[in-house]
CSV table of C-alpha atoms in Angstrom, one decimal:
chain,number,residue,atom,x,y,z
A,1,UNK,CA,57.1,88.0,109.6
A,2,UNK,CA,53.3,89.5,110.6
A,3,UNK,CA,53.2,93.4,112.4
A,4,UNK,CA,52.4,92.7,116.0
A,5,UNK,CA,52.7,96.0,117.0
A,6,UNK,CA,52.9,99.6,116.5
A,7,UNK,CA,53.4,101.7,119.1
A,8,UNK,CA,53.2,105.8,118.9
A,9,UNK,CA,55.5,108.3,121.3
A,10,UNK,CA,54.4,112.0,120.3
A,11,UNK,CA,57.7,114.1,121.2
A,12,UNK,CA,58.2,117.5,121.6
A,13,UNK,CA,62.1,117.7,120.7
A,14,UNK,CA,64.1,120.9,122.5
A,15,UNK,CA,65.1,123.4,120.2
A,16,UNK,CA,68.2,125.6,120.4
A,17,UNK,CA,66.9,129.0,118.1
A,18,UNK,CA,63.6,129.7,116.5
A,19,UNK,CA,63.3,128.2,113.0
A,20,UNK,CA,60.5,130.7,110.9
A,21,UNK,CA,59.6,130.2,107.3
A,22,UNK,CA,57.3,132.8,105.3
A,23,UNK,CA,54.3,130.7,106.9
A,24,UNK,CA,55.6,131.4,110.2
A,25,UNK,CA,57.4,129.7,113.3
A,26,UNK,CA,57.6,125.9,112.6
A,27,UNK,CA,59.8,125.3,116.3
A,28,UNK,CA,60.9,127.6,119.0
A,29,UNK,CA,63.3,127.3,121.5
A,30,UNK,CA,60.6,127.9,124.1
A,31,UNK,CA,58.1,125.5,123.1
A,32,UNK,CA,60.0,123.2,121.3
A,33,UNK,CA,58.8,121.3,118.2
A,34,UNK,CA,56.6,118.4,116.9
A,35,UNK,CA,57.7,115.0,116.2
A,36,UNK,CA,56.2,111.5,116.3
A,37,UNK,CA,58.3,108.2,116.5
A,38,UNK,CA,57.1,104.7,116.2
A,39,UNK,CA,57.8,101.8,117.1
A,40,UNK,CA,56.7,98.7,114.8
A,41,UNK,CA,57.3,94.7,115.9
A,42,UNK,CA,57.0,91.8,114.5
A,43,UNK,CA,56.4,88.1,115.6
A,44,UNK,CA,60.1,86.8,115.4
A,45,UNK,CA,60.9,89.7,117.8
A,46,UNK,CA,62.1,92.1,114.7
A,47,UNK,CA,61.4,95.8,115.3
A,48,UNK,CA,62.4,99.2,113.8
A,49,UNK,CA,61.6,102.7,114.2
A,50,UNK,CA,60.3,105.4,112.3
A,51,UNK,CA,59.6,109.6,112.5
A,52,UNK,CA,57.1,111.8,111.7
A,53,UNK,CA,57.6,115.3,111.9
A,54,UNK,CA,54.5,117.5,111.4
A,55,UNK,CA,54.2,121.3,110.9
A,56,UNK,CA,50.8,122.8,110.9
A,57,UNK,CA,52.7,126.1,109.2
A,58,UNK,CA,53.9,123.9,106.2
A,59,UNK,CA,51.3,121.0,106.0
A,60,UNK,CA,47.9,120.3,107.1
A,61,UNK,CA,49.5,117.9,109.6
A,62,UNK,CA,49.5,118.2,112.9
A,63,UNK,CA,51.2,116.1,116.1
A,64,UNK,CA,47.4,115.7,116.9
A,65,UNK,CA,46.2,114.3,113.4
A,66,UNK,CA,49.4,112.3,113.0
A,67,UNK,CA,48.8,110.5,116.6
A,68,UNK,CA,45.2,110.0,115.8
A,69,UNK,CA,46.2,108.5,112.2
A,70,UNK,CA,48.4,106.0,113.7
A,71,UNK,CA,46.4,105.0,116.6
A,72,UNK,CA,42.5,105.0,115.3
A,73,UNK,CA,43.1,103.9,111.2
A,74,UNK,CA,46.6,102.8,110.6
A,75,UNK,CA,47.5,100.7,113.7
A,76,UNK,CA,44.4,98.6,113.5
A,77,UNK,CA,44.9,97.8,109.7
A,78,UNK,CA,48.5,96.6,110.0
A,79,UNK,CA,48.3,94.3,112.9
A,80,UNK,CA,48.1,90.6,111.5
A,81,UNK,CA,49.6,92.2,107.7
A,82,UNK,CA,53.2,90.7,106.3
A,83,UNK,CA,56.1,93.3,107.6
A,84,UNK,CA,57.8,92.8,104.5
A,85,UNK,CA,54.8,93.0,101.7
A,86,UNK,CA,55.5,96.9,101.7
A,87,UNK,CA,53.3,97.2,98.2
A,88,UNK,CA,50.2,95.8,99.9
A,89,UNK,CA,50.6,97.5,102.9
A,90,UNK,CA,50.8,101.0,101.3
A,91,UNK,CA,47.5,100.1,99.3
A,92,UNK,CA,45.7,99.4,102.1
A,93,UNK,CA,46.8,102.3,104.3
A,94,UNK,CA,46.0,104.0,101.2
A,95,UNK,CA,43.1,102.8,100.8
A,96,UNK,CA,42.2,103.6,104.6
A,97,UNK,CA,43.0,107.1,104.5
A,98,UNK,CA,42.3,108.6,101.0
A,99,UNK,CA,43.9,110.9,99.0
A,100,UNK,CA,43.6,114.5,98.3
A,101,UNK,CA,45.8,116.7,96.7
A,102,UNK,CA,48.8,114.8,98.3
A,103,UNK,CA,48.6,111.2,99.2
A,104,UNK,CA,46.6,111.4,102.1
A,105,UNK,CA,48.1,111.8,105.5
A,106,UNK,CA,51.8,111.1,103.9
A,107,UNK,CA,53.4,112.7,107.0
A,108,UNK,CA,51.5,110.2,109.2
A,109,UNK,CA,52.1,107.5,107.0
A,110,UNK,CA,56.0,108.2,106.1
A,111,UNK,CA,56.8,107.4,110.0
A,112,UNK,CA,55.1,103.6,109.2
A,113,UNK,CA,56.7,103.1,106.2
A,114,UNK,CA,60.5,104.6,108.0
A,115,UNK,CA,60.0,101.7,110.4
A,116,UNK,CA,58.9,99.2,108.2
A,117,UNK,CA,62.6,99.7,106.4
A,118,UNK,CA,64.1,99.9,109.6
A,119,UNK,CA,62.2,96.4,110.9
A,120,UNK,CA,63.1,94.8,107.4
A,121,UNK,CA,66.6,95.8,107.4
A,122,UNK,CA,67.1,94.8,111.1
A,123,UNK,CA,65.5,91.3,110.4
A,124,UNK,CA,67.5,90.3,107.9
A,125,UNK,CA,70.9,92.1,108.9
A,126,UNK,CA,71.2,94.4,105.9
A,127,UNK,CA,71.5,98.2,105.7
A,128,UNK,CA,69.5,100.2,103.5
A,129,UNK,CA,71.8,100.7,100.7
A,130,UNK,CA,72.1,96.7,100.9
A,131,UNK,CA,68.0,96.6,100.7
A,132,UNK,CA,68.2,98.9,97.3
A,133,UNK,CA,71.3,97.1,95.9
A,134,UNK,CA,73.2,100.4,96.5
A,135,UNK,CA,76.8,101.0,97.2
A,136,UNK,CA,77.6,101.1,101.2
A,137,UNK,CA,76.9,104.2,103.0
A,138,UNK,CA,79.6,106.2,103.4
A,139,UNK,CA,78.5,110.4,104.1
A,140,UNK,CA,76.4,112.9,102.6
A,141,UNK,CA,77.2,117.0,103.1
A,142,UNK,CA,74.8,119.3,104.4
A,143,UNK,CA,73.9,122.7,103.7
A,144,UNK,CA,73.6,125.3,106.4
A,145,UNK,CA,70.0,126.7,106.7
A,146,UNK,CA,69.9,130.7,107.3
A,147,UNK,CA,66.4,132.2,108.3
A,148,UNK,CA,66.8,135.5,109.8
A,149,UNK,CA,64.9,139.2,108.9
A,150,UNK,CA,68.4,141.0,109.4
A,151,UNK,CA,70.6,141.2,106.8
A,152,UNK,CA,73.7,141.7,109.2
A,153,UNK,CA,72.7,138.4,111.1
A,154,UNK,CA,72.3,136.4,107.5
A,155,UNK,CA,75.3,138.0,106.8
A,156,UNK,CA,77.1,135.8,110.1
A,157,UNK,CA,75.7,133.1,109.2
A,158,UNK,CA,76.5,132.8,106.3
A,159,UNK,CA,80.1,133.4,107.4
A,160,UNK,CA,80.0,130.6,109.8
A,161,UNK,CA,78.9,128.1,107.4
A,162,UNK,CA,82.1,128.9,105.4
A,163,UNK,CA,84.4,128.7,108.2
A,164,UNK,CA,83.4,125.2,109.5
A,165,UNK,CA,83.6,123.6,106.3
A,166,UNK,CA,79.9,124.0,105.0
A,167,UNK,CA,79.7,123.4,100.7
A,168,UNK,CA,76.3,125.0,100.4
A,169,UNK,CA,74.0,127.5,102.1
A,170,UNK,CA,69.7,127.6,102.6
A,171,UNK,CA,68.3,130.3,102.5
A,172,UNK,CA,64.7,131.0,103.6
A,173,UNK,CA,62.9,134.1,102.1
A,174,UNK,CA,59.4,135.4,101.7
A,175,UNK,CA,59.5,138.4,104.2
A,176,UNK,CA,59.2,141.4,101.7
A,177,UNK,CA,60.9,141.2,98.4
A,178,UNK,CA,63.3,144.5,98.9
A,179,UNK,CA,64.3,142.7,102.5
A,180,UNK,CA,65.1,139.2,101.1
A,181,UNK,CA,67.5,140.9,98.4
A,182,UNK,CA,69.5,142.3,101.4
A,183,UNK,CA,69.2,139.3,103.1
A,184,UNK,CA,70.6,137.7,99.5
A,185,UNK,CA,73.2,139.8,99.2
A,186,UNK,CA,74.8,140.1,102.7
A,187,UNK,CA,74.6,136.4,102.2
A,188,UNK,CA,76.5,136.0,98.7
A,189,UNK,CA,79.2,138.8,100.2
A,190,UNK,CA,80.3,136.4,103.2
A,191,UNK,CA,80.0,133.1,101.5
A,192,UNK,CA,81.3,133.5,97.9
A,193,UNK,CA,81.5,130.1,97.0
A,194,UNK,CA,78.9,128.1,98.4
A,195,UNK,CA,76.1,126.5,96.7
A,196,UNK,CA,73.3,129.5,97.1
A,197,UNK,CA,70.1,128.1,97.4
A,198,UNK,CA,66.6,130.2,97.9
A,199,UNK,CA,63.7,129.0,99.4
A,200,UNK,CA,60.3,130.8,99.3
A,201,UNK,CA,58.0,128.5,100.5
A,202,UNK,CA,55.4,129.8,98.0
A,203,UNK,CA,55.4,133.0,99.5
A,204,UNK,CA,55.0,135.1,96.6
A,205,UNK,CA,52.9,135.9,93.0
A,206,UNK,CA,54.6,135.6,89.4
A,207,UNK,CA,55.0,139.1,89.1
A,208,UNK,CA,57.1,139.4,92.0
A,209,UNK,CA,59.2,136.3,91.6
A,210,UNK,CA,59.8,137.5,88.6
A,211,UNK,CA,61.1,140.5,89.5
A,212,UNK,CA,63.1,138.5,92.5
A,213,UNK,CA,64.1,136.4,90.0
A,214,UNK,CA,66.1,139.2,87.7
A,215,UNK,CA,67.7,140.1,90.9
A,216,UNK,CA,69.0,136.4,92.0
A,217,UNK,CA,70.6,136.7,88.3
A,218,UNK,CA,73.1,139.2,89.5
A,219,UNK,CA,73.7,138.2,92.8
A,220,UNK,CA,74.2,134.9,91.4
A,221,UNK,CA,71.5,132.4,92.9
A,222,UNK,CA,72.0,128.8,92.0
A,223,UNK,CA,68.8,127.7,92.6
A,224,UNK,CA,65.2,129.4,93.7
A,225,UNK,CA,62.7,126.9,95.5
A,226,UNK,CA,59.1,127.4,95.6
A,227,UNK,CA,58.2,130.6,94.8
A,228,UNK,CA,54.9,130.2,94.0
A,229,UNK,CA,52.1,128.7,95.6
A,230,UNK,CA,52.1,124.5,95.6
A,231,UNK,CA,48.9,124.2,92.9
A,232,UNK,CA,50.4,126.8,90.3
A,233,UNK,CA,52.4,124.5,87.9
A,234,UNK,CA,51.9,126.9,85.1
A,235,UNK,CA,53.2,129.8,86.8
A,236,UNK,CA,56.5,128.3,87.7
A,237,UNK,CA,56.8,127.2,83.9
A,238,UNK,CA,55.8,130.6,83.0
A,239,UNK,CA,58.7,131.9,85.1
A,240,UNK,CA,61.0,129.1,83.6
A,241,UNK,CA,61.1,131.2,80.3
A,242,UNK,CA,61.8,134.5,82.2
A,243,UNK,CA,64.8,133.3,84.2
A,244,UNK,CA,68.2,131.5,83.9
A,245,UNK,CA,68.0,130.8,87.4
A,246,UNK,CA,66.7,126.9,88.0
A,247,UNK,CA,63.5,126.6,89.3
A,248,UNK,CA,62.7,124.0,91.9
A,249,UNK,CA,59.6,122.3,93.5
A,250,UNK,CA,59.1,120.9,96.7
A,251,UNK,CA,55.5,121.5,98.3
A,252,UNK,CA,54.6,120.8,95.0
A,253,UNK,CA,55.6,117.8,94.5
A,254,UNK,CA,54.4,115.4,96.8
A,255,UNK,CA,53.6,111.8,95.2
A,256,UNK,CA,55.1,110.4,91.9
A,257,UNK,CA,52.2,111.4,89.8
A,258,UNK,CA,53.1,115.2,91.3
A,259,UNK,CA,56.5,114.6,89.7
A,260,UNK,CA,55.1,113.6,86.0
A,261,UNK,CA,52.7,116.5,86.1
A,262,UNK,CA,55.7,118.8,87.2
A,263,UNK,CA,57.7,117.0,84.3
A,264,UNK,CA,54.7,117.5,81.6
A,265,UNK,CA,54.4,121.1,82.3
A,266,UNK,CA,58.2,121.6,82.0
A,267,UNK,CA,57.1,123.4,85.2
A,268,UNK,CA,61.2,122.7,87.0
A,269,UNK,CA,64.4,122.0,86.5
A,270,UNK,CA,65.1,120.1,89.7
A,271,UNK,CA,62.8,118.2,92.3
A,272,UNK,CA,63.3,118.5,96.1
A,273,UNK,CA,63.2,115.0,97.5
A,274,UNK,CA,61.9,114.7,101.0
A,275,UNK,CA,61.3,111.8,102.9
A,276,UNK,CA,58.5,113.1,105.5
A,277,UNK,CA,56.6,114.7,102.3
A,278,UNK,CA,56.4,111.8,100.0
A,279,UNK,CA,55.3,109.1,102.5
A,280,UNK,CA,58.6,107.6,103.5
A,281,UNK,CA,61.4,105.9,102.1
A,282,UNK,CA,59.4,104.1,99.1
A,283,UNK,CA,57.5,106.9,98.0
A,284,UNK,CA,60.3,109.5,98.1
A,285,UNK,CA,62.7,106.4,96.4
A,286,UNK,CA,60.2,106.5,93.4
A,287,UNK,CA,59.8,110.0,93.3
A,288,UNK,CA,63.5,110.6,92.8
A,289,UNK,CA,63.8,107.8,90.7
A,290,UNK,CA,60.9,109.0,88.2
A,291,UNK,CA,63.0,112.4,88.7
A,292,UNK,CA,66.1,111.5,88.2
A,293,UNK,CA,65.6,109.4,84.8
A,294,UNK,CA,63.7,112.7,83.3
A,295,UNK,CA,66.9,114.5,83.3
A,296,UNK,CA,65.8,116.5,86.4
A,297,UNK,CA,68.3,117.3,89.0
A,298,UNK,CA,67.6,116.6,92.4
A,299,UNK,CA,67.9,118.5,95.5
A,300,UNK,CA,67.7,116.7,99.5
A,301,UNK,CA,65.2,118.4,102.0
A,302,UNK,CA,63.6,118.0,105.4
A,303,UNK,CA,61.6,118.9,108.2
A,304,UNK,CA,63.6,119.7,110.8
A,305,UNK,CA,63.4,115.7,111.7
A,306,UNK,CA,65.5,114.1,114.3
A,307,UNK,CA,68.7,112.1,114.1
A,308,UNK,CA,66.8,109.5,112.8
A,309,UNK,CA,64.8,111.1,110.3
A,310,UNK,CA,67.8,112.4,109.0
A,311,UNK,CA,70.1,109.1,109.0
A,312,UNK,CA,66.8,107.5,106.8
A,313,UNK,CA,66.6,110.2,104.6
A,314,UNK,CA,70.6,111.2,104.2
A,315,UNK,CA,70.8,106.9,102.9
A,316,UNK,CA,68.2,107.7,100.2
A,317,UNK,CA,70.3,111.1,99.1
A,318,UNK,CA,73.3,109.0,98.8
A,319,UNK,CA,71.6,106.2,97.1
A,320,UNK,CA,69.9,108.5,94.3
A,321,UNK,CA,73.4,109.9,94.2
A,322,UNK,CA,72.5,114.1,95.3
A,323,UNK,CA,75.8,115.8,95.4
A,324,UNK,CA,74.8,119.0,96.1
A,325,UNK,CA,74.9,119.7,100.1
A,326,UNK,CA,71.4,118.6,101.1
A,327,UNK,CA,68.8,120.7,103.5
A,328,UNK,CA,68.6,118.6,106.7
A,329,UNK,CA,68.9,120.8,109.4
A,330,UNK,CA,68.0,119.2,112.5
A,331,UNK,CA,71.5,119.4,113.8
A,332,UNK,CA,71.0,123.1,113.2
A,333,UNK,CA,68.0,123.7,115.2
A,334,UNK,CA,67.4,120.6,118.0
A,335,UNK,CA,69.2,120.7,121.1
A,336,UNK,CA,68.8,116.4,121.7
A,337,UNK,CA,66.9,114.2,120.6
A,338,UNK,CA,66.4,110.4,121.9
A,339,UNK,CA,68.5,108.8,118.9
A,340,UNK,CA,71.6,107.7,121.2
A,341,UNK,CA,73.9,105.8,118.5
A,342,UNK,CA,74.0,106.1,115.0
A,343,UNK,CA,75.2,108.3,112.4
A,344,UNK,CA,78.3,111.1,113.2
A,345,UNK,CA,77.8,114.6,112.5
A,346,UNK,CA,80.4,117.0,112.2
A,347,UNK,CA,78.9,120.8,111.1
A,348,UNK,CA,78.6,120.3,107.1
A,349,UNK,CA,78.9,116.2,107.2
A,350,UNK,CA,77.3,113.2,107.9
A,351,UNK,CA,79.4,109.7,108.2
A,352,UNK,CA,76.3,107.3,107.7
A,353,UNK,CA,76.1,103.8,110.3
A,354,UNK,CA,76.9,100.9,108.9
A,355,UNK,CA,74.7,98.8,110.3
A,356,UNK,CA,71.7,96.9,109.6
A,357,UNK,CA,68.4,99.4,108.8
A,358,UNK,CA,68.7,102.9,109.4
A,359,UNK,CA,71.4,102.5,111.8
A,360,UNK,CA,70.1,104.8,114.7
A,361,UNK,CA,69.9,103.6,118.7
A,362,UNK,CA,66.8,105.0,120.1
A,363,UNK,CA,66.9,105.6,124.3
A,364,UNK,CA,63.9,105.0,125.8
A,365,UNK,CA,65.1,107.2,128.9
A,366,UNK,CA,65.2,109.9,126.4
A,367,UNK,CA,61.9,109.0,124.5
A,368,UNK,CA,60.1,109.0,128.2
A,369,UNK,CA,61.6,112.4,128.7
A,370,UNK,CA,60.1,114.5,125.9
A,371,UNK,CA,57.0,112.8,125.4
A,372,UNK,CA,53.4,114.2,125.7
């Protein structure tokens, strides 16, 4: 079954609010936001789809440099190449586009490796949890993502989430420490009993998470993410020993070599798992395998992807069995997207397809109509 074809649609996907993290804006509801879908075939007809979903404030990757990736280097190496030999094909697209600190391009190359899955799976008539020997899909919960500067609107959120059956809230932080705390605890004050989790996105030193940290303690945090910048592993062990609050890593962690060094430095307590991040399915898979077996708990993140980004990545929740609610808030944020059959979201939950791949129905109306 050889790759005769991968075609690129860059997508700018309608947005209903702003979404901001302490980088900045990552979509508005003006402008819209980034993502990339392909489209790979192979010679018996086979194809499947994949998502990209770059975010210059988060990543160095852009919808520019993930279009250019495809098209110029990766598209070019994977005609002719076996759909299913996914080992050889990540070595040479690897070995095409070399690594830094992260795997090199991973955004870019996650969206290959999504549709790979999806071509595979669609071949052969077998769903991803059939492909990994998993248990059939059945649903995942979600968490509700807050990121607001006003306490009072955090505060409705929150409350929202609660009253339409959300388990957990996301929160993003990293404005000004004395702001988040109100934003914190307007937060726990409307929702209680919801899983509380705090995202910095390395916005701050060790001093000052420190000092956040004590804080979290009596509001009663459940989990801070990222508070320090990606490359300082030691100062997120260092604040291990000063808090009773688990420490997560996501921008840190970003191949499975991230997660050993991460489990070496006894730097976490729980790794976020992200699809777009780690390079697609099989890297992410590995990651949260690696994870998983360390004793580490794990924790389900995006990018703000698509209905299809999130039906891919809410299979490999299930299957590395995440209970808490997981942070894929596209639903949240997008106002459409070209996905036109496939998973069923109500507010806090997900009831996965059943059918073979990821499970998603792309329209091509709707891919014609938001691309650029």
């Amino acid at each position: 079954m050889r790759i005769t074809d991968v075609e690129l649609f860059p997508l700018k996907l309608p947005m209903k609010q702003h979404f901001t993290i302490s980088n900045g804006r990552v979509g508005d509801a003006s402008g819209g936001a980034p993502h990339v879908y392909v489209r790979i075939t192979a010679d018996n007809g086979a194809f499947g789809w994949g998502e990209a979903r770059p975010s210059h404030r988060w990543s160095y990757e852009t919808l520019e440099t993930v279009s250019s990736t495809i098209k110029d280097y990766l598209r070019p190496l994977l005609l002719g190449m076996e759909a299913t030999d996914l080992r050889s094909i990540h070595a040479a697209m690897n070995r095409e586009i070399r690594a830094g600190l992260d795997s090199g391009q991973p955004i870019a190359k996650a969206a290959i490796d999504t549709a790979l899955h999806d071509l595979i799976g669609n071949a052969f008539g077998m769903p991803l949890a059939q492909m990994w020997h998993g248990s059939p899909a059945a649903g995942i919960k979600l968490s509700y993502l807050i990121s607001t500067a006003s306490p009072e609107e955090a505060a409705a959120k929150a409350a929202y989430a609660r009253e339409n059956g959300y388990e957990g809230v996301d929160v993003k932080i990293g404005l000004d420490p004395q702001q988040d705390i109100a934003i914190l605890e307007a937060v726990k004050a409307a929702a209680p009993d919801l899983f509380f989790r705090v995202d910095a996105n390395q916005a701050y030193n060790l001093p000052q998470a420190v000092a956040l940290a004590k804080q979290m303690e009596r509001i009663g945090v459940d989990v801070f993410e990222q508070p320090l910048p990606a490359n300082n592993l030691h100062g997120h062990a260092e604040l291990r020993k000063k808090t009773t609050i688990p420490i997560a890593l996501d921008e840190s962690v970003w191949t499975p070599g991230d997660v050993m060094q991460a489990i070496r430095l006894e730097a976490c307590d729980t790794i976020v798992v992200k699809l777009t991040k780690m390079g697609g399915l099989s890297g992410a898979k590995l990651c949260g395998e690696i994870a998983r077996e360390a004793g580490f708990e794990l924790l389900g993140g995006g990018l703000t992807e698509s209905t299809l980004g999130l039906t891919a990545s809410a299979h490999l929740f299930r299957y590395l069995g995440i209970k808490r609610p997981v942070d894929l808030n596209g639903p949240i944020f997008l106002a459409d997207d070209p996905v036109e059959a496939g998973p069923v979201i109500t507010e806090g939950d997900v009831e996965l397809p059943q059918g073979a791949g990821i499970g998603c129905t792309i329209s091509m109306d709707k891919i014609e109509k938001f691309r650029v």
